[in-house]
């Protein structure tokens, strides 16, 4: 069994029983055979992509049908496997998830106008009978964004713009904020690499300068809990992610020279 399925299997075993994992492994065996000889632009075997998509869903502790469909999501598009075979071997539920992802993939997105992007998002959500189709598609898009470097520049920018206008807002609307944030930051570094680098450097310097102050505040909060005989507490702080900071700067029309002021207000 190749190591990349073994890693997924170990993760799945933390919340799924062996019978359900066996269905996912069967899906993997079919996908591996179907995608045999196919490679991604990076040179990696194509099977690594559906496994990565399944792993993202596994981190969300999705059900076994979704994980199996994620592994199979490209077989009817890129191989000789037909949907009828998916139905026969895995049942209609998994087959419908695979078909739903395929339909989403075929929706053309041409315009960059925000109003039309909003209509596209509404259409995307309306046409999906099972919300799990959207989750699989979001995981698919996340892995594609993580591995975008092998693409030509124009294609990288097109995919990033589409992701920023369509998929990141859908993830946010569904309340999957960690996924939405990662998509936005990956798009930001693709579309505006210099701005991304500058903001990241400033944030790093500010965090270093504030480390002692933040530590002092955490200590004071914990001491107050202890003095008032309250249970021990965990204290954490959060700052806006890089794309959110950039958006705030644009909205308030801050120049890069005014970045410190803008970030002091954000954090």
PDB file of C-alpha atoms in Angstrom:
ATOM      1  CA  UNK A   1       0.000   0.000   0.000  1.00  0.00           C
ATOM      2  CA  UNK A   2       1.647   3.304  -1.051  1.00  0.00           C
ATOM      3  CA  UNK A   3       2.650   5.575   1.780  1.00  0.00           C
ATOM      4  CA  UNK A   4       0.251   8.371   0.816  1.00  0.00           C
ATOM      5  CA  UNK A   5      -2.779   6.177   1.417  1.00  0.00           C
ATOM      6  CA  UNK A   6      -1.237   4.862   4.622  1.00  0.00           C
ATOM      7  CA  UNK A   7      -1.028   8.412   5.973  1.00  0.00           C
ATOM      8  CA  UNK A   8      -4.666   9.023   5.089  1.00  0.00           C
ATOM      9  CA  UNK A   9      -5.691   5.692   6.596  1.00  0.00           C
ATOM     10  CA  UNK A  10      -3.988   6.554   9.883  1.00  0.00           C
ATOM     11  CA  UNK A  11      -5.850   9.853  10.025  1.00  0.00           C
ATOM     12  CA  UNK A  12      -9.174   8.222   9.128  1.00  0.00           C
ATOM     13  CA  UNK A  13      -8.770   5.582  11.825  1.00  0.00           C
ATOM     14  CA  UNK A  14      -9.103   8.284  14.491  1.00  0.00           C
ATOM     15  CA  UNK A  15     -12.829   8.678  13.767  1.00  0.00           C
ATOM     16  CA  UNK A  16     -14.031   6.064  11.234  1.00  0.00           C
ATOM     17  CA  UNK A  17     -14.463   2.318  11.678  1.00  0.00           C
ATOM     18  CA  UNK A  18     -12.648  -0.268   9.572  1.00  0.00           C
ATOM     19  CA  UNK A  19     -15.676  -1.040   7.393  1.00  0.00           C
ATOM     20  CA  UNK A  20     -15.951   2.575   6.256  1.00  0.00           C
ATOM     21  CA  UNK A  21     -12.196   2.882   5.764  1.00  0.00           C
ATOM     22  CA  UNK A  22     -12.354  -0.237   3.578  1.00  0.00           C
ATOM     23  CA  UNK A  23     -14.795   1.553   1.235  1.00  0.00           C
ATOM     24  CA  UNK A  24     -12.406   4.504   1.005  1.00  0.00           C
ATOM     25  CA  UNK A  25      -9.493   2.155   0.309  1.00  0.00           C
ATOM     26  CA  UNK A  26     -11.518   0.512  -2.451  1.00  0.00           C
ATOM     27  CA  UNK A  27     -12.103   3.959  -3.953  1.00  0.00           C
ATOM     28  CA  UNK A  28      -8.381   4.620  -3.737  1.00  0.00           C
ATOM     29  CA  UNK A  29      -7.549   1.374  -5.527  1.00  0.00           C
ATOM     30  CA  UNK A  30      -9.931   2.233  -8.367  1.00  0.00           C
ATOM     31  CA  UNK A  31      -8.633   5.811  -8.656  1.00  0.00           C
ATOM     32  CA  UNK A  32      -4.993   4.738  -8.527  1.00  0.00           C
ATOM     33  CA  UNK A  33      -5.534   2.281 -11.355  1.00  0.00           C
ATOM     34  CA  UNK A  34      -7.635   4.729 -13.385  1.00  0.00           C
ATOM     35  CA  UNK A  35      -5.081   7.538 -13.056  1.00  0.00           C
ATOM     36  CA  UNK A  36      -2.115   5.241 -13.662  1.00  0.00           C
ATOM     37  CA  UNK A  37       0.445   6.955 -15.895  1.00  0.00           C
ATOM     38  CA  UNK A  38      -1.131  10.392 -15.400  1.00  0.00           C
ATOM     39  CA  UNK A  39       0.925  13.138 -13.794  1.00  0.00           C
ATOM     40  CA  UNK A  40       0.266  16.629 -12.551  1.00  0.00           C
ATOM     41  CA  UNK A  41       2.131  19.559 -14.093  1.00  0.00           C
ATOM     42  CA  UNK A  42       4.524  19.385 -11.119  1.00  0.00           C
ATOM     43  CA  UNK A  43       5.508  15.857 -12.188  1.00  0.00           C
ATOM     44  CA  UNK A  44       3.827  14.164  -9.219  1.00  0.00           C
ATOM     45  CA  UNK A  45       1.627  11.123  -9.909  1.00  0.00           C
ATOM     46  CA  UNK A  46      -1.923  12.374 -10.410  1.00  0.00           C
ATOM     47  CA  UNK A  47      -3.255  10.165  -7.612  1.00  0.00           C
ATOM     48  CA  UNK A  48      -1.494  12.414  -5.098  1.00  0.00           C
ATOM     49  CA  UNK A  49      -4.061  15.133  -5.830  1.00  0.00           C
ATOM     50  CA  UNK A  50      -7.277  13.236  -4.917  1.00  0.00           C
ATOM     51  CA  UNK A  51      -5.480  11.808  -1.886  1.00  0.00           C
ATOM     52  CA  UNK A  52      -4.580  15.347  -0.793  1.00  0.00           C
ATOM     53  CA  UNK A  53      -8.177  16.498  -1.300  1.00  0.00           C
ATOM     54  CA  UNK A  54      -9.391  13.546   0.778  1.00  0.00           C
ATOM     55  CA  UNK A  55      -6.866  14.445   3.489  1.00  0.00           C
ATOM     56  CA  UNK A  56      -8.218  17.996   3.710  1.00  0.00           C
ATOM     57  CA  UNK A  57     -11.732  16.608   4.187  1.00  0.00           C
ATOM     58  CA  UNK A  58     -10.398  14.117   6.716  1.00  0.00           C
ATOM     59  CA  UNK A  59      -9.057  17.022   8.776  1.00  0.00           C
ATOM     60  CA  UNK A  60     -12.629  18.325   8.788  1.00  0.00           C
ATOM     61  CA  UNK A  61     -13.765  14.826   9.896  1.00  0.00           C
ATOM     62  CA  UNK A  62     -16.112  14.450   6.947  1.00  0.00           C
ATOM     63  CA  UNK A  63     -18.070  11.234   6.462  1.00  0.00           C
ATOM     64  CA  UNK A  64     -16.674   8.284   4.530  1.00  0.00           C
ATOM     65  CA  UNK A  65     -18.916   8.927   1.509  1.00  0.00           C
ATOM     66  CA  UNK A  66     -17.377  12.380   1.081  1.00  0.00           C
ATOM     67  CA  UNK A  67     -13.831  11.025   1.476  1.00  0.00           C
ATOM     68  CA  UNK A  68     -14.454   8.283  -1.088  1.00  0.00           C
ATOM     69  CA  UNK A  69     -16.046  10.764  -3.505  1.00  0.00           C
ATOM     70  CA  UNK A  70     -13.058  13.094  -3.082  1.00  0.00           C
ATOM     71  CA  UNK A  71     -10.705  10.308  -4.125  1.00  0.00           C
ATOM     72  CA  UNK A  72     -12.910   9.521  -7.119  1.00  0.00           C
ATOM     73  CA  UNK A  73     -13.786  13.098  -8.058  1.00  0.00           C
ATOM     74  CA  UNK A  74     -11.697  13.198 -11.258  1.00  0.00           C
ATOM     75  CA  UNK A  75     -12.031   9.641 -12.538  1.00  0.00           C
ATOM     76  CA  UNK A  76     -15.118  10.235 -14.677  1.00  0.00           C
ATOM     77  CA  UNK A  77     -13.533  13.376 -16.145  1.00  0.00           C
ATOM     78  CA  UNK A  78      -9.965  12.291 -16.807  1.00  0.00           C
ATOM     79  CA  UNK A  79     -10.162   8.509 -17.220  1.00  0.00           C
ATOM     80  CA  UNK A  80     -12.259   5.866 -18.950  1.00  0.00           C
ATOM     81  CA  UNK A  81     -14.300   5.180 -15.799  1.00  0.00           C
ATOM     82  CA  UNK A  82     -18.030   5.875 -16.302  1.00  0.00           C
ATOM     83  CA  UNK A  83     -20.487   7.028 -13.671  1.00  0.00           C
ATOM     84  CA  UNK A  84     -22.409   3.749 -13.983  1.00  0.00           C
ATOM     85  CA  UNK A  85     -19.345   1.914 -12.674  1.00  0.00           C
ATOM     86  CA  UNK A  86     -19.184   4.222  -9.655  1.00  0.00           C
ATOM     87  CA  UNK A  87     -22.844   3.449  -8.957  1.00  0.00           C
ATOM     88  CA  UNK A  88     -22.301  -0.300  -9.275  1.00  0.00           C
ATOM     89  CA  UNK A  89     -19.245  -0.392  -7.023  1.00  0.00           C
ATOM     90  CA  UNK A  90     -20.004   2.332  -4.478  1.00  0.00           C
ATOM     91  CA  UNK A  91     -23.723   3.065  -4.633  1.00  0.00           C
ATOM     92  CA  UNK A  92     -25.743   6.067  -5.765  1.00  0.00           C
ATOM     93  CA  UNK A  93     -24.812   8.359  -2.866  1.00  0.00           C
ATOM     94  CA  UNK A  94     -21.087   8.404  -3.604  1.00  0.00           C
ATOM     95  CA  UNK A  95     -21.749   8.450  -7.358  1.00  0.00           C
ATOM     96  CA  UNK A  96     -23.995  11.506  -7.012  1.00  0.00           C
ATOM     97  CA  UNK A  97     -21.317  13.323  -5.025  1.00  0.00           C
ATOM     98  CA  UNK A  98     -18.766  12.594  -7.751  1.00  0.00           C
ATOM     99  CA  UNK A  99     -21.196  13.731 -10.440  1.00  0.00           C
ATOM    100  CA  UNK A 100     -22.022  16.903  -8.494  1.00  0.00           C
ATOM    101  CA  UNK A 101     -18.355  17.890  -8.260  1.00  0.00           C
ATOM    102  CA  UNK A 102     -17.974  17.236 -11.983  1.00  0.00           C
ATOM    103  CA  UNK A 103     -20.911  19.542 -12.779  1.00  0.00           C
ATOM    104  CA  UNK A 104     -19.436  22.340 -10.670  1.00  0.00           C
ATOM    105  CA  UNK A 105     -16.147  21.994 -12.524  1.00  0.00           C
ATOM    106  CA  UNK A 106     -17.909  22.622 -15.832  1.00  0.00           C
ATOM    107  CA  UNK A 107     -19.563  25.893 -14.850  1.00  0.00           C
ATOM    108  CA  UNK A 108     -17.790  28.560 -16.953  1.00  0.00           C
ATOM    109  CA  UNK A 109     -16.532  31.619 -15.098  1.00  0.00           C
ATOM    110  CA  UNK A 110     -15.576  34.443 -17.449  1.00  0.00           C
ATOM    111  CA  UNK A 111     -16.442  37.820 -15.977  1.00  0.00           C
ATOM    112  CA  UNK A 112     -14.440  39.467 -13.212  1.00  0.00           C
ATOM    113  CA  UNK A 113     -17.267  41.871 -12.324  1.00  0.00           C
ATOM    114  CA  UNK A 114     -18.142  41.619  -8.647  1.00  0.00           C
ATOM    115  CA  UNK A 115     -21.901  41.671  -9.300  1.00  0.00           C
ATOM    116  CA  UNK A 116     -21.615  38.763 -11.702  1.00  0.00           C
ATOM    117  CA  UNK A 117     -19.315  36.940  -9.299  1.00  0.00           C
ATOM    118  CA  UNK A 118     -22.070  37.212  -6.690  1.00  0.00           C
ATOM    119  CA  UNK A 119     -24.589  35.772  -9.156  1.00  0.00           C
ATOM    120  CA  UNK A 120     -22.160  32.943  -9.863  1.00  0.00           C
ATOM    121  CA  UNK A 121     -21.857  32.142  -6.163  1.00  0.00           C
ATOM    122  CA  UNK A 122     -25.628  32.090  -5.788  1.00  0.00           C
ATOM    123  CA  UNK A 123     -25.989  29.846  -8.835  1.00  0.00           C
ATOM    124  CA  UNK A 124     -23.288  27.507  -7.527  1.00  0.00           C
ATOM    125  CA  UNK A 125     -24.978  27.109  -4.154  1.00  0.00           C
ATOM    126  CA  UNK A 126     -28.445  26.779  -5.700  1.00  0.00           C
ATOM    127  CA  UNK A 127     -27.532  24.001  -8.139  1.00  0.00           C
ATOM    128  CA  UNK A 128     -26.015  21.745  -5.478  1.00  0.00           C
ATOM    129  CA  UNK A 129     -28.452  19.284  -3.928  1.00  0.00           C
ATOM    130  CA  UNK A 130     -25.920  18.060  -1.351  1.00  0.00           C
ATOM    131  CA  UNK A 131     -23.726  20.588   0.483  1.00  0.00           C
ATOM    132  CA  UNK A 132     -20.975  17.970   0.638  1.00  0.00           C
ATOM    133  CA  UNK A 133     -20.394  18.568  -3.084  1.00  0.00           C
ATOM    134  CA  UNK A 134     -19.394  22.152  -2.275  1.00  0.00           C
ATOM    135  CA  UNK A 135     -17.080  20.979   0.517  1.00  0.00           C
ATOM    136  CA  UNK A 136     -15.335  18.523  -1.805  1.00  0.00           C
ATOM    137  CA  UNK A 137     -14.963  21.248  -4.435  1.00  0.00           C
ATOM    138  CA  UNK A 138     -13.543  23.676  -1.856  1.00  0.00           C
ATOM    139  CA  UNK A 139     -11.007  21.074  -0.732  1.00  0.00           C
ATOM    140  CA  UNK A 140     -10.139  20.431  -4.375  1.00  0.00           C
ATOM    141  CA  UNK A 141      -9.602  24.141  -4.979  1.00  0.00           C
ATOM    142  CA  UNK A 142      -7.523  24.504  -1.807  1.00  0.00           C
ATOM    143  CA  UNK A 143      -5.094  21.800  -2.870  1.00  0.00           C
ATOM    144  CA  UNK A 144      -4.903  23.281  -6.367  1.00  0.00           C
ATOM    145  CA  UNK A 145      -4.041  26.658  -4.854  1.00  0.00           C
ATOM    146  CA  UNK A 146      -1.405  25.068  -2.615  1.00  0.00           C
ATOM    147  CA  UNK A 147       0.262  23.518  -5.671  1.00  0.00           C
ATOM    148  CA  UNK A 148      -0.186  26.401  -8.106  1.00  0.00           C
ATOM    149  CA  UNK A 149       3.521  27.130  -8.569  1.00  0.00           C
ATOM    150  CA  UNK A 150       3.893  24.677 -11.466  1.00  0.00           C
ATOM    151  CA  UNK A 151       1.342  26.583 -13.584  1.00  0.00           C
ATOM    152  CA  UNK A 152       2.152  29.334 -16.131  1.00  0.00           C
ATOM    153  CA  UNK A 153       1.778  32.842 -14.709  1.00  0.00           C
ATOM    154  CA  UNK A 154      -1.368  33.773 -16.636  1.00  0.00           C
ATOM    155  CA  UNK A 155      -3.138  30.576 -15.585  1.00  0.00           C
ATOM    156  CA  UNK A 156      -2.039  31.021 -11.953  1.00  0.00           C
ATOM    157  CA  UNK A 157      -3.506  34.510 -11.908  1.00  0.00           C
ATOM    158  CA  UNK A 158      -6.760  33.414 -13.545  1.00  0.00           C
ATOM    159  CA  UNK A 159      -7.237  30.578 -11.048  1.00  0.00           C
ATOM    160  CA  UNK A 160      -6.334  32.830  -8.116  1.00  0.00           C
ATOM    161  CA  UNK A 161      -8.768  35.535  -9.226  1.00  0.00           C
ATOM    162  CA  UNK A 162     -11.551  33.001  -9.670  1.00  0.00           C
ATOM    163  CA  UNK A 163     -10.782  31.539  -6.248  1.00  0.00           C
ATOM    164  CA  UNK A 164     -10.763  34.957  -4.602  1.00  0.00           C
ATOM    165  CA  UNK A 165     -14.060  36.037  -6.151  1.00  0.00           C
ATOM    166  CA  UNK A 166     -15.942  32.738  -5.995  1.00  0.00           C
ATOM    167  CA  UNK A 167     -14.624  30.009  -3.733  1.00  0.00           C
ATOM    168  CA  UNK A 168     -13.174  31.935  -0.782  1.00  0.00           C
ATOM    169  CA  UNK A 169     -16.468  33.835  -0.265  1.00  0.00           C
ATOM    170  CA  UNK A 170     -18.436  30.583  -0.476  1.00  0.00           C
ATOM    171  CA  UNK A 171     -16.189  29.037   2.208  1.00  0.00           C
ATOM    172  CA  UNK A 172     -16.722  32.117   4.386  1.00  0.00           C
ATOM    173  CA  UNK A 173     -20.486  31.986   3.817  1.00  0.00           C
ATOM    174  CA  UNK A 174     -20.503  28.352   4.952  1.00  0.00           C
ATOM    175  CA  UNK A 175     -18.585  29.310   8.099  1.00  0.00           C
ATOM    176  CA  UNK A 176     -15.378  27.468   7.144  1.00  0.00           C
ATOM    177  CA  UNK A 177     -13.207  30.442   8.034  1.00  0.00           C
ATOM    178  CA  UNK A 178      -9.857  28.660   8.265  1.00  0.00           C
ATOM    179  CA  UNK A 179     -10.302  27.415   4.694  1.00  0.00           C
ATOM    180  CA  UNK A 180     -11.502  30.823   3.483  1.00  0.00           C
ATOM    181  CA  UNK A 181      -8.513  32.569   5.098  1.00  0.00           C
ATOM    182  CA  UNK A 182      -5.998  30.177   3.565  1.00  0.00           C
ATOM    183  CA  UNK A 183      -7.584  30.540   0.123  1.00  0.00           C
ATOM    184  CA  UNK A 184      -7.459  34.340   0.379  1.00  0.00           C
ATOM    185  CA  UNK A 185      -3.823  34.424   1.449  1.00  0.00           C
ATOM    186  CA  UNK A 186      -2.799  31.966  -1.281  1.00  0.00           C
ATOM    187  CA  UNK A 187      -4.584  34.158  -3.828  1.00  0.00           C
ATOM    188  CA  UNK A 188      -2.949  37.267  -2.383  1.00  0.00           C
ATOM    189  CA  UNK A 189       0.580  35.891  -2.750  1.00  0.00           C
ATOM    190  CA  UNK A 190      -0.215  34.805  -6.327  1.00  0.00           C
ATOM    191  CA  UNK A 191      -1.814  38.045  -7.499  1.00  0.00           C
ATOM    192  CA  UNK A 192       0.257  40.567  -5.525  1.00  0.00           C
ATOM    193  CA  UNK A 193       3.511  38.872  -4.440  1.00  0.00           C
ATOM    194  CA  UNK A 194       5.390  42.116  -3.645  1.00  0.00           C
ATOM    195  CA  UNK A 195       2.568  43.533  -1.526  1.00  0.00           C
ATOM    196  CA  UNK A 196       2.242  40.181   0.227  1.00  0.00           C
ATOM    197  CA  UNK A 197       5.965  40.119   1.042  1.00  0.00           C
ATOM    198  CA  UNK A 198       6.009  43.715   2.362  1.00  0.00           C
ATOM    199  CA  UNK A 199       2.991  43.235   4.627  1.00  0.00           C
ATOM    200  CA  UNK A 200       4.335  39.903   5.873  1.00  0.00           C
ATOM    201  CA  UNK A 201       7.688  41.492   6.780  1.00  0.00           C
ATOM    202  CA  UNK A 202       6.014  44.374   8.626  1.00  0.00           C
ATOM    203  CA  UNK A 203       3.743  41.988  10.540  1.00  0.00           C
ATOM    204  CA  UNK A 204       6.737  39.870  11.548  1.00  0.00           C
ATOM    205  CA  UNK A 205       8.637  42.902  12.867  1.00  0.00           C
ATOM    206  CA  UNK A 206       5.590  44.151  14.774  1.00  0.00           C
ATOM    207  CA  UNK A 207       4.988  40.733  16.325  1.00  0.00           C
ATOM    208  CA  UNK A 208       8.589  40.553  17.490  1.00  0.00           C
ATOM    209  CA  UNK A 209       8.282  43.994  19.071  1.00  0.00           C
ATOM    210  CA  UNK A 210       4.994  43.143  20.767  1.00  0.00           C
ATOM    211  CA  UNK A 211       5.903  39.699  22.039  1.00  0.00           C
ATOM    212  CA  UNK A 212       6.891  40.943  25.491  1.00  0.00           C
ATOM    213  CA  UNK A 213       3.807  43.159  25.828  1.00  0.00           C
ATOM    214  CA  UNK A 214       1.456  40.350  24.808  1.00  0.00           C
ATOM    215  CA  UNK A 215       3.162  37.979  27.252  1.00  0.00           C
ATOM    216  CA  UNK A 216       2.679  40.515  30.047  1.00  0.00           C
ATOM    217  CA  UNK A 217      -1.035  40.876  29.254  1.00  0.00           C
ATOM    218  CA  UNK A 218      -1.492  37.082  29.228  1.00  0.00           C
ATOM    219  CA  UNK A 219       0.183  36.808  32.631  1.00  0.00           C
ATOM    220  CA  UNK A 220      -2.071  39.517  34.081  1.00  0.00           C
ATOM    221  CA  UNK A 221      -5.216  37.802  32.797  1.00  0.00           C
ATOM    222  CA  UNK A 222      -4.170  34.421  34.222  1.00  0.00           C
ATOM    223  CA  UNK A 223      -3.295  36.030  37.555  1.00  0.00           C
ATOM    224  CA  UNK A 224      -6.725  37.666  37.724  1.00  0.00           C
ATOM    225  CA  UNK A 225      -8.386  34.291  37.176  1.00  0.00           C
ATOM    226  CA  UNK A 226      -6.272  32.758  39.930  1.00  0.00           C
ATOM    227  CA  UNK A 227      -6.892  35.642  42.374  1.00  0.00           C
ATOM    228  CA  UNK A 228     -10.634  35.298  41.874  1.00  0.00           C
ATOM    229  CA  UNK A 229     -10.460  31.500  42.348  1.00  0.00           C
ATOM    230  CA  UNK A 230     -11.620  30.783  38.815  1.00  0.00           C
ATOM    231  CA  UNK A 231     -10.581  27.686  36.846  1.00  0.00           C
ATOM    232  CA  UNK A 232      -7.295  28.063  34.916  1.00  0.00           C
ATOM    233  CA  UNK A 233      -7.794  29.728  31.554  1.00  0.00           C
ATOM    234  CA  UNK A 234      -6.135  29.535  28.174  1.00  0.00           C
ATOM    235  CA  UNK A 235      -5.311  32.887  26.605  1.00  0.00           C
ATOM    236  CA  UNK A 236      -4.670  33.466  22.928  1.00  0.00           C
ATOM    237  CA  UNK A 237      -4.628  36.444  20.641  1.00  0.00           C
ATOM    238  CA  UNK A 238      -5.475  36.707  16.978  1.00  0.00           C
ATOM    239  CA  UNK A 239      -4.517  39.194  14.294  1.00  0.00           C
ATOM    240  CA  UNK A 240      -6.141  39.673  10.886  1.00  0.00           C
ATOM    241  CA  UNK A 241      -4.624  37.515   8.171  1.00  0.00           C
ATOM    242  CA  UNK A 242      -2.527  39.178   5.492  1.00  0.00           C
ATOM    243  CA  UNK A 243      -5.205  39.559   2.844  1.00  0.00           C
ATOM    244  CA  UNK A 244      -7.622  41.082   5.385  1.00  0.00           C
ATOM    245  CA  UNK A 245      -4.952  43.622   6.339  1.00  0.00           C
ATOM    246  CA  UNK A 246      -4.387  44.450   2.682  1.00  0.00           C
ATOM    247  CA  UNK A 247      -8.129  44.885   2.129  1.00  0.00           C
ATOM    248  CA  UNK A 248      -8.318  47.272   5.095  1.00  0.00           C
ATOM    249  CA  UNK A 249      -5.431  49.295   3.696  1.00  0.00           C
ATOM    250  CA  UNK A 250      -7.193  49.547   0.323  1.00  0.00           C
ATOM    251  CA  UNK A 251     -10.487  50.542   1.916  1.00  0.00           C
ATOM    252  CA  UNK A 252      -8.865  53.280   3.996  1.00  0.00           C
ATOM    253  CA  UNK A 253      -6.581  54.245   1.091  1.00  0.00           C
ATOM    254  CA  UNK A 254      -3.413  53.770   3.135  1.00  0.00           C
ATOM    255  CA  UNK A 255      -0.086  53.949   1.352  1.00  0.00           C
ATOM    256  CA  UNK A 256       2.657  51.464   2.165  1.00  0.00           C
ATOM    257  CA  UNK A 257       4.405  54.232   4.086  1.00  0.00           C
ATOM    258  CA  UNK A 258       1.319  54.477   6.303  1.00  0.00           C
ATOM    259  CA  UNK A 259       1.134  50.733   6.858  1.00  0.00           C
ATOM    260  CA  UNK A 260       2.238  50.829  10.497  1.00  0.00           C
ATOM    261  CA  UNK A 261      -0.669  53.112  11.408  1.00  0.00           C
ATOM    262  CA  UNK A 262      -3.119  50.929   9.559  1.00  0.00           C
ATOM    263  CA  UNK A 263      -1.827  47.758  11.160  1.00  0.00           C
ATOM    264  CA  UNK A 264      -1.838  49.263  14.640  1.00  0.00           C
ATOM    265  CA  UNK A 265      -5.541  49.834  14.119  1.00  0.00           C
ATOM    266  CA  UNK A 266      -6.125  46.314  12.799  1.00  0.00           C
ATOM    267  CA  UNK A 267      -4.294  44.253  15.396  1.00  0.00           C
TER     268      UNK A 267
END
